[in-house]
Amino acid sequence: MPLSPAVRVDIDRFWSTLDRSAGIGTGRENGLSRLALSDADRQMRDLFVTWCREAGLEVTVDRVGNIFARRAGLDDGLPPVLVGSHLDTQQNGGRFDGIAGVLGALEMIRCLNAAGHATRRPIEIVNWANEEGARFSPPMTAAGCFAGEYTVHWVHARTDDDGATFGDELARIGYLGNAEPGGRPLDAYFELHIEQGPILDADKVQVGIVTHAYSSHGFLVEFHGETAHTGPWPMELRKNALIAAARLLVAVDDIGWDFADTGGKGTGARLVAWPNKAGTLSDWAQAVCDVRHDDPQTSDLMAERVIRAAANAAAQAGCTAQVVDRWDWGGAIFDAGMVDGIRQQAARLGYSHRDLPSQAGHDAYFLARICPTAMIFTPCHGGITHNNHENATPADLEPGLNVLLHSVVAHADRSPEPA
Ligand SMILES: [Zn+2]
């Protein structure tokens, strides 16, 4: 039996669940500072696992800290439909980013339980570890490992600013699981996320259907120079790594401006230096930056300019530059059939909707490399995000949550493809 369109999420139940999450790892007013693998992340994970078990789900954790919560299917040997996002936040994060997608998947399960609807295929909720990359670089670390891009060993060796490793922190918070990440058949992956941009809110459209992703290139660049006295040391002999990194970040901002008229972005996100003290030139600096554009070729061009800018910045400051980490994603990665299915469900449920690209990074990009994948966006006020003023109302989220519910169920219930 197909799920009746009269079955809808319980928005009050969802909202009180989201409110509980918003009390864990609080940051600035109304915001969250729930960095990956912190004590607050552990507390949130524990609560999420409790909720999943109460909903009758079977919970497993893999070796990079991803949590899976499975609801059996009528034909339980079929590959599962995966639905989720992330529960970690930025340092000055909001209460919706990622969280709405994980807790929305939980609401979907609660709804199916209440309706007594068993799906043909199993459904698994997933919480991906360290999506934000705010504590451990790069972002979407554990989804990347699940998709086979990174090894478990490499992920475990990532360090935070205090030298703590990903692997040790996972063990410390009790989420170093046994399951091998990935390497198993998946039917599909769905992710609901707040838009993190202003389009849906400005156009008063209820549901965003993500057709493709901005092509993005991120870089972690290290510069090496020499410490020296800031007074007597001659300008022509200086090797100030701090200045090399600063020059790169300004250059990346300039690249963003050069392509701004066609929607391009260039971001200088982080600069750290050592010793970073008055009186001494720094002999080491790290810069994190990225460029992105809707057109992949333009984005590639911007990335080439970043590489050249790093070499120029190093040369001008008498230093050497090395790209230590690089991450690339985007393009036409979403499954056309799933995208169309989401459109049909939005229309069937009577919601206004529009197609749009995703400009932020998402775990879904890695999943798209290993299984059919699609994303649903919900409006958020003014597109404000990665900011404690990130905001949305129940009315902003309810349509997207219902579209997620019905899209996932329709996909999980479809007839098996003939062999
Ligand atoms: Zn997110």
Short mmCIF file of C-alpha atoms and ligand atoms in Angstrom, two decimals:
data_model
loop_
_atom_site.label_atom_id
_atom_site.label_comp_id
_atom_site.label_asym_id
_atom_site.label_seq_id
_atom_site.Cartn_x
_atom_site.Cartn_y
_atom_site.Cartn_z
CA MET A 1 0.00 0.00 0.00
CA PRO A 2 1.42 3.41 -0.90
CA LEU A 3 1.67 5.83 1.99
CA SER A 4 -1.39 8.12 2.00
CA PRO A 5 -0.58 11.80 1.40
CA ALA A 6 -2.67 12.43 4.54
CA VAL A 7 0.21 11.02 6.61
CA ARG A 8 2.29 14.02 7.69
CA VAL A 9 5.09 14.62 10.16
CA ASP A 10 4.20 15.70 13.69
CA ILE A 11 5.80 19.12 13.60
CA ASP A 12 5.36 19.71 17.35
CA ARG A 13 7.13 16.46 18.15
CA PHE A 14 9.91 17.35 15.70
CA TRP A 15 10.23 20.84 17.15
CA SER A 16 10.54 19.65 20.74
CA THR A 17 13.19 17.16 19.61
CA LEU A 18 15.07 19.97 17.87
CA ASP A 19 14.74 22.08 21.03
CA ARG A 20 16.40 19.36 23.10
CA SER A 21 19.30 19.35 20.66
CA ALA A 22 19.51 23.15 20.84
CA GLY A 23 20.23 22.86 24.58
CA ILE A 24 23.36 20.72 24.08
CA GLY A 25 26.62 22.53 23.40
CA THR A 26 25.16 26.01 23.48
CA GLY A 27 27.27 28.85 22.12
CA ARG A 28 26.36 32.46 21.64
CA GLU A 29 22.71 33.46 22.13
CA ASN A 30 20.39 30.94 20.38
CA GLY A 31 23.38 29.29 18.72
CA LEU A 32 25.37 26.09 19.13
CA SER A 33 29.08 25.43 19.48
CA ARG A 34 29.01 21.65 19.26
CA LEU A 35 32.34 20.81 17.69
CA ALA A 36 32.89 17.29 16.39
CA LEU A 37 33.94 14.66 18.98
CA SER A 38 33.67 17.14 21.87
CA ASP A 39 31.88 16.33 25.13
CA ALA A 40 28.82 18.14 23.77
CA ASP A 41 28.92 16.02 20.60
CA ARG A 42 29.06 12.92 22.81
CA GLN A 43 26.05 14.11 24.81
CA MET A 44 24.08 14.76 21.62
CA ARG A 45 25.07 11.41 20.14
CA ASP A 46 24.01 9.61 23.32
CA LEU A 47 20.60 11.28 23.22
CA PHE A 48 20.21 10.57 19.50
CA VAL A 49 21.07 6.89 20.01
CA THR A 50 18.55 6.71 22.87
CA TRP A 51 15.85 8.21 20.65
CA CYS A 52 16.70 5.80 17.83
CA ARG A 53 16.50 2.77 20.13
CA GLU A 54 13.17 4.02 21.53
CA ALA A 55 11.94 4.13 17.92
CA GLY A 56 12.89 0.45 17.57
CA LEU A 57 15.98 1.04 15.44
CA GLU A 58 19.14 -1.05 15.50
CA VAL A 59 22.16 1.18 16.07
CA THR A 60 25.68 0.56 14.79
CA VAL A 61 28.76 2.79 14.79
CA ASP A 62 31.60 2.52 12.31
CA ARG A 63 35.34 3.00 12.84
CA VAL A 64 35.23 6.70 11.96
CA GLY A 65 32.31 7.49 14.26
CA ASN A 66 29.39 7.50 11.81
CA ILE A 67 26.17 6.34 13.51
CA PHE A 68 23.62 4.22 11.61
CA ALA A 69 20.12 3.45 12.93
CA ARG A 70 18.28 0.81 10.94
CA ARG A 71 14.59 0.10 10.50
CA ALA A 72 14.06 -3.31 8.94
CA GLY A 73 12.32 -3.62 5.58
CA LEU A 74 9.72 -6.16 4.48
CA ASP A 75 12.33 -7.43 2.05
CA ASP A 76 15.21 -6.97 4.44
CA GLY A 77 17.84 -8.43 2.12
CA LEU A 78 17.52 -5.43 -0.22
CA PRO A 79 20.08 -2.63 0.18
CA PRO A 80 18.89 0.11 2.55
CA VAL A 81 17.80 3.66 1.78
CA LEU A 82 20.08 5.94 3.79
CA VAL A 83 18.74 9.25 5.16
CA GLY A 84 20.64 11.74 7.29
CA SER A 85 23.06 14.59 7.75
CA HIS A 86 25.23 15.73 10.69
CA LEU A 87 24.81 16.70 14.35
CA ASP A 88 28.12 18.55 14.78
CA THR A 89 28.20 22.34 14.35
CA GLN A 90 30.56 25.19 13.63
CA GLN A 91 32.12 27.09 16.54
CA ASN A 92 29.50 29.82 16.06
CA GLY A 93 26.89 27.52 14.56
CA GLY A 94 23.12 27.49 14.46
CA ARG A 95 20.62 24.95 15.72
CA PHE A 96 19.39 23.80 12.29
CA ASP A 97 22.47 23.25 10.10
CA GLY A 98 22.71 19.48 9.60
CA ILE A 99 20.64 18.82 12.70
CA ALA A 100 17.32 19.35 10.91
CA GLY A 101 18.33 16.61 8.46
CA VAL A 102 19.19 14.01 11.11
CA LEU A 103 16.28 14.76 13.41
CA GLY A 104 13.99 15.08 10.37
CA ALA A 105 14.95 11.52 9.44
CA LEU A 106 14.12 10.46 13.02
CA GLU A 107 10.73 12.20 12.78
CA MET A 108 10.12 10.32 9.54
CA ILE A 109 10.70 7.00 11.33
CA ARG A 110 8.49 7.99 14.26
CA CYS A 111 5.81 8.92 11.76
CA LEU A 112 6.06 5.57 9.96
CA ASN A 113 5.88 3.76 13.31
CA ALA A 114 2.74 5.70 14.26
CA ALA A 115 1.18 5.02 10.85
CA GLY A 116 2.11 1.32 11.07
CA HIS A 117 3.75 1.50 7.66
CA ALA A 118 6.48 -1.02 6.88
CA THR A 119 8.61 -0.17 3.84
CA ARG A 120 9.79 -2.75 1.33
CA ARG A 121 13.45 -1.79 1.73
CA PRO A 122 15.17 -1.12 5.05
CA ILE A 123 15.73 2.53 5.97
CA GLU A 124 18.81 3.70 7.87
CA ILE A 125 19.24 7.08 9.54
CA VAL A 126 22.83 8.27 9.51
CA ASN A 127 24.75 10.88 11.50
CA TRP A 128 28.02 11.62 9.69
CA ALA A 129 31.00 12.53 11.91
CA ASN A 130 32.87 15.83 11.55
CA GLU A 131 30.92 17.24 8.63
CA GLU A 132 31.84 20.82 9.46
CA GLY A 133 35.59 20.44 9.45
CA ALA A 134 35.67 23.15 12.11
CA ARG A 135 37.71 21.01 14.50
CA PHE A 136 39.40 18.50 12.19
CA SER A 137 40.25 19.33 8.58
CA PRO A 138 38.98 18.58 5.96
CA PRO A 139 35.18 18.87 6.18
CA MET A 140 32.92 15.84 5.53
CA THR A 141 35.77 13.67 6.77
CA ALA A 142 33.86 10.59 7.82
CA ALA A 143 31.41 10.61 4.91
CA GLY A 144 34.47 10.83 2.66
CA CYS A 145 35.92 7.76 4.36
CA PHE A 146 32.59 5.93 4.01
CA ALA A 147 32.70 6.70 0.27
CA GLY A 148 36.24 5.32 0.00
CA GLU A 149 38.02 8.65 -0.49
CA TYR A 150 39.99 8.50 2.78
CA THR A 151 41.36 5.54 4.72
CA VAL A 152 40.39 4.93 8.35
CA HIS A 153 44.03 5.33 9.32
CA TRP A 154 44.26 8.75 7.63
CA VAL A 155 41.03 9.96 9.27
CA HIS A 156 42.21 8.80 12.71
CA ALA A 157 45.44 10.77 12.28
CA ARG A 158 43.69 14.16 11.72
CA THR A 159 44.61 16.54 14.55
CA ASP A 160 42.82 19.51 16.09
CA ASP A 161 44.48 22.79 17.16
CA ASP A 162 45.54 21.25 20.48
CA GLY A 163 47.14 18.20 18.88
CA ALA A 164 44.36 15.76 19.82
CA THR A 165 43.79 13.15 17.14
CA PHE A 166 40.49 12.17 15.56
CA GLY A 167 41.01 8.52 16.55
CA ASP A 168 41.82 9.27 20.19
CA GLU A 169 38.90 11.66 20.51
CA LEU A 170 36.49 9.11 19.01
CA ALA A 171 37.66 6.54 21.56
CA ARG A 172 37.44 9.10 24.39
CA ILE A 173 33.79 9.90 23.67
CA GLY A 174 32.92 6.22 23.18
CA TYR A 175 32.16 6.33 19.45
CA LEU A 176 35.05 4.38 17.98
CA GLY A 177 32.83 1.68 16.52
CA ASN A 178 33.63 -1.71 14.98
CA ALA A 179 31.88 -1.52 11.62
CA GLU A 180 34.01 -0.97 8.52
CA PRO A 181 33.01 2.33 6.90
CA GLY A 182 31.25 1.77 3.58
CA GLY A 183 31.90 -1.18 1.32
CA ARG A 184 28.28 -2.32 1.37
CA PRO A 185 25.49 -1.90 -1.17
CA LEU A 186 23.16 1.08 -0.68
CA ASP A 187 19.91 1.69 -2.49
CA ALA A 188 20.05 5.50 -2.24
CA TYR A 189 20.93 8.45 -0.01
CA PHE A 190 18.57 11.34 0.86
CA GLU A 191 19.63 14.45 2.78
CA LEU A 192 17.44 17.32 3.95
CA HIS A 193 19.26 20.52 4.87
CA ILE A 194 18.43 24.17 5.47
CA GLU A 195 19.33 26.08 2.31
CA GLN A 196 22.02 28.21 3.97
CA GLY A 197 21.32 30.78 1.30
CA PRO A 198 18.62 33.43 0.78
CA ILE A 199 16.80 32.15 -2.34
CA LEU A 200 13.87 30.17 -0.86
CA ASP A 201 13.22 32.72 1.88
CA ALA A 202 13.29 35.64 -0.56
CA ASP A 203 11.04 33.90 -3.10
CA LYS A 204 8.71 32.51 -0.40
CA VAL A 205 9.09 29.01 -1.84
CA GLN A 206 8.44 26.13 0.57
CA VAL A 207 10.75 23.41 -0.77
CA GLY A 208 14.07 23.55 -2.59
CA ILE A 209 14.96 20.71 -4.93
CA VAL A 210 18.71 20.52 -5.33
CA THR A 211 19.70 19.75 -8.90
CA HIS A 212 23.49 20.08 -8.66
CA ALA A 213 26.27 21.50 -6.52
CA TYR A 214 28.59 24.42 -6.99
CA SER A 215 31.99 23.12 -8.05
CA SER A 216 34.26 23.84 -5.07
CA HIS A 217 37.98 23.59 -4.38
CA GLY A 218 39.37 23.89 -0.84
CA PHE A 219 43.02 24.23 0.14
CA LEU A 220 45.04 23.97 3.32
CA VAL A 221 48.37 25.61 2.53
CA GLU A 222 51.41 25.75 4.82
CA PHE A 223 54.19 28.32 4.50
CA HIS A 224 57.69 27.93 5.91
CA GLY A 225 60.10 30.80 6.59
CA GLU A 226 62.51 31.83 9.35
CA THR A 227 62.04 33.55 12.67
CA ALA A 228 64.00 36.79 13.13
CA HIS A 229 63.86 40.06 15.06
CA THR A 230 61.25 42.50 13.73
CA GLY A 231 63.64 45.46 14.23
CA PRO A 232 67.18 45.04 12.98
CA TRP A 233 66.58 42.20 10.48
CA PRO A 234 66.82 43.68 6.92
CA MET A 235 63.65 43.66 4.82
CA GLU A 236 65.40 41.90 1.93
CA LEU A 237 66.38 38.96 4.16
CA ARG A 238 62.99 38.41 5.76
CA LYS A 239 61.11 35.11 5.45
CA ASN A 240 57.90 35.93 7.28
CA ALA A 241 55.48 33.04 6.82
CA LEU A 242 52.62 35.03 8.36
CA ILE A 243 52.86 37.56 5.54
CA ALA A 244 52.98 34.84 2.87
CA ALA A 245 49.76 33.32 4.24
CA ALA A 246 48.11 36.73 4.52
CA ARG A 247 49.02 37.54 0.89
CA LEU A 248 47.46 34.27 -0.26
CA LEU A 249 44.22 34.90 1.62
CA VAL A 250 43.89 38.41 0.20
CA ALA A 251 44.58 37.00 -3.28
CA VAL A 252 41.81 34.40 -2.84
CA ASP A 253 39.38 37.12 -1.81
CA ASP A 254 40.38 39.04 -4.95
CA ILE A 255 39.73 35.94 -7.07
CA GLY A 256 36.25 35.76 -5.54
CA TRP A 257 35.61 39.39 -6.51
CA ASP A 258 36.86 38.76 -10.04
CA PHE A 259 34.11 36.17 -10.54
CA ALA A 260 31.44 37.72 -8.29
CA ASP A 261 29.31 38.95 -11.19
CA THR A 262 28.62 35.35 -12.23
CA GLY A 263 28.11 34.11 -8.65
CA GLY A 264 31.69 32.99 -7.97
CA LYS A 265 33.02 33.01 -4.39
CA GLY A 266 36.53 33.11 -2.96
CA THR A 267 37.08 32.74 0.79
CA GLY A 268 40.05 33.24 3.06
CA ALA A 269 38.82 31.24 6.06
CA ARG A 270 41.72 30.73 8.45
CA LEU A 271 45.22 31.95 9.23
CA VAL A 272 47.41 30.59 12.01
CA ALA A 273 51.08 31.31 12.49
CA TRP A 274 53.94 30.40 14.81
CA PRO A 275 55.13 31.93 17.04
CA ASN A 276 52.63 34.67 16.15
CA LYS A 277 54.13 37.06 18.72
CA ALA A 278 55.08 40.72 18.69
CA GLY A 279 58.80 41.13 18.06
CA THR A 280 59.36 37.98 15.97
CA LEU A 281 58.80 37.07 12.35
CA SER A 282 56.82 33.82 12.06
CA ASP A 283 58.55 30.83 10.51
CA TRP A 284 55.35 28.83 9.97
CA ALA A 285 51.84 29.73 8.89
CA GLN A 286 48.79 27.83 7.75
CA ALA A 287 46.10 29.27 5.48
CA VAL A 288 42.75 27.66 4.67
CA CYS A 289 40.82 28.97 1.69
CA ASP A 290 38.38 27.91 -0.99
CA VAL A 291 36.91 28.98 -4.30
CA ARG A 292 33.61 27.91 -5.85
CA HIS A 293 31.51 28.54 -8.92
CA ASP A 294 28.36 27.13 -10.52
CA ASP A 295 30.32 26.44 -13.72
CA PRO A 296 32.91 23.67 -13.15
CA GLN A 297 35.34 25.00 -15.77
CA THR A 298 35.32 28.46 -14.23
CA SER A 299 35.79 26.88 -10.82
CA ASP A 300 38.82 24.94 -12.10
CA LEU A 301 40.24 28.17 -13.48
CA MET A 302 39.80 29.83 -10.08
CA ALA A 303 41.54 26.89 -8.41
CA GLU A 304 44.52 27.19 -10.76
CA ARG A 305 44.75 30.86 -9.80
CA VAL A 306 44.81 29.88 -6.10
CA ILE A 307 47.75 27.55 -6.72
CA ARG A 308 49.64 30.30 -8.57
CA ALA A 309 48.74 32.82 -5.86
CA ALA A 310 50.21 30.52 -3.19
CA ALA A 311 53.51 30.28 -5.07
CA ASN A 312 53.59 34.05 -5.65
CA ALA A 313 52.72 34.83 -2.04
CA ALA A 314 55.51 32.54 -0.84
CA ALA A 315 58.05 33.99 -3.28
CA GLN A 316 57.21 37.58 -2.32
CA ALA A 317 57.71 36.79 1.35
CA GLY A 318 60.88 34.70 0.80
CA CYS A 319 59.12 31.56 1.99
CA THR A 320 58.11 28.16 0.61
CA ALA A 321 54.52 27.01 0.14
CA GLN A 322 53.04 23.55 0.26
CA VAL A 323 49.42 22.48 -0.33
CA VAL A 324 48.96 20.03 2.54
CA ASP A 325 45.27 19.18 2.03
CA ARG A 326 42.99 19.75 -0.89
CA TRP A 327 39.32 18.90 -1.30
CA ASP A 328 37.24 19.13 -4.46
CA TRP A 329 33.55 18.52 -4.96
CA GLY A 330 30.44 19.50 -6.87
CA GLY A 331 29.02 19.33 -10.36
CA ALA A 332 26.07 17.34 -11.65
CA ILE A 333 26.12 14.71 -8.97
CA PHE A 334 22.49 14.12 -8.02
CA ASP A 335 20.36 11.31 -9.39
CA ALA A 336 17.89 12.59 -11.99
CA GLY A 337 15.25 10.00 -11.14
CA MET A 338 15.37 10.80 -7.42
CA VAL A 339 15.30 14.56 -8.08
CA ASP A 340 12.22 14.04 -10.22
CA GLY A 341 10.64 11.86 -7.53
CA ILE A 342 11.11 14.66 -4.99
CA ARG A 343 9.49 17.15 -7.38
CA GLN A 344 6.50 14.83 -7.78
CA GLN A 345 6.09 14.44 -4.02
CA ALA A 346 6.27 18.21 -3.46
CA ALA A 347 3.51 18.67 -6.05
CA ARG A 348 1.46 15.77 -4.66
CA LEU A 349 1.58 17.27 -1.16
CA GLY A 350 0.63 20.71 -2.47
CA TYR A 351 3.83 22.62 -1.72
CA SER A 352 5.47 25.33 -3.78
CA HIS A 353 8.95 24.27 -4.89
CA ARG A 354 11.80 25.26 -7.14
CA ASP A 355 15.05 23.83 -8.40
CA LEU A 356 18.30 25.33 -7.17
CA PRO A 357 21.98 24.47 -6.85
CA SER A 358 23.69 23.84 -3.53
CA GLN A 359 26.52 26.26 -2.79
CA ALA A 360 27.71 24.79 0.53
CA GLY A 361 29.56 21.52 1.07
CA HIS A 362 27.46 18.52 2.16
CA ASP A 363 28.02 14.87 3.09
CA ALA A 364 25.70 14.06 0.17
CA TYR A 365 28.48 14.97 -2.28
CA PHE A 366 30.57 12.02 -1.14
CA LEU A 367 27.58 9.69 -1.04
CA ALA A 368 26.78 10.64 -4.64
CA ARG A 369 30.05 8.93 -5.62
CA ILE A 370 28.82 5.55 -4.38
CA CYS A 371 25.01 5.53 -4.71
CA PRO A 372 22.09 7.49 -6.23
CA THR A 373 21.75 10.65 -4.11
CA ALA A 374 19.46 13.67 -3.79
CA MET A 375 18.96 16.64 -1.46
CA ILE A 376 15.99 18.68 -0.25
CA PHE A 377 16.40 22.27 0.99
CA THR A 378 14.18 24.12 3.43
CA PRO A 379 14.08 27.92 3.80
CA CYS A 380 15.97 29.66 6.61
CA HIS A 381 15.65 33.32 7.53
CA GLY A 382 17.65 35.49 5.18
CA GLY A 383 19.93 32.55 4.42
CA ILE A 384 21.87 33.36 7.61
CA THR A 385 23.95 30.37 8.74
CA HIS A 386 27.23 29.48 10.45
CA ASN A 387 26.01 32.21 12.76
CA ASN A 388 24.13 32.05 16.06
CA HIS A 389 21.31 34.05 14.42
CA GLU A 390 20.54 31.18 12.04
CA ASN A 391 16.77 30.82 12.27
CA ALA A 392 13.71 29.08 10.86
CA THR A 393 10.13 28.49 12.01
CA PRO A 394 8.17 25.23 12.14
CA ALA A 395 6.28 26.48 9.06
CA ASP A 396 9.60 26.86 7.23
CA LEU A 397 10.60 23.25 7.92
CA GLU A 398 7.33 21.32 7.84
CA PRO A 399 6.91 21.19 4.02
CA GLY A 400 10.47 19.92 3.46
CA LEU A 401 10.10 17.32 6.21
CA ASN A 402 6.91 16.00 4.64
CA VAL A 403 8.52 15.89 1.21
CA LEU A 404 11.44 13.97 2.73
CA LEU A 405 9.06 11.49 4.38
CA HIS A 406 7.09 10.78 1.23
CA SER A 407 10.06 10.79 -1.14
CA VAL A 408 11.99 8.30 0.99
CA VAL A 409 8.99 6.02 1.47
CA ALA A 410 8.12 6.04 -2.25
CA HIS A 411 11.73 5.21 -3.05
CA ALA A 412 11.96 2.48 -0.40
CA ASP A 413 8.65 0.95 -1.48
CA ARG A 414 9.23 0.89 -5.25
CA SER A 415 9.17 -2.46 -7.03
CA PRO A 416 12.53 -4.18 -7.30
CA GLU A 417 14.20 -3.58 -10.66
CA PRO A 418 14.05 -6.69 -12.82
CA ALA A 419 17.33 -8.57 -12.54
ZN ZN B 1 25.52 21.34 7.32
#
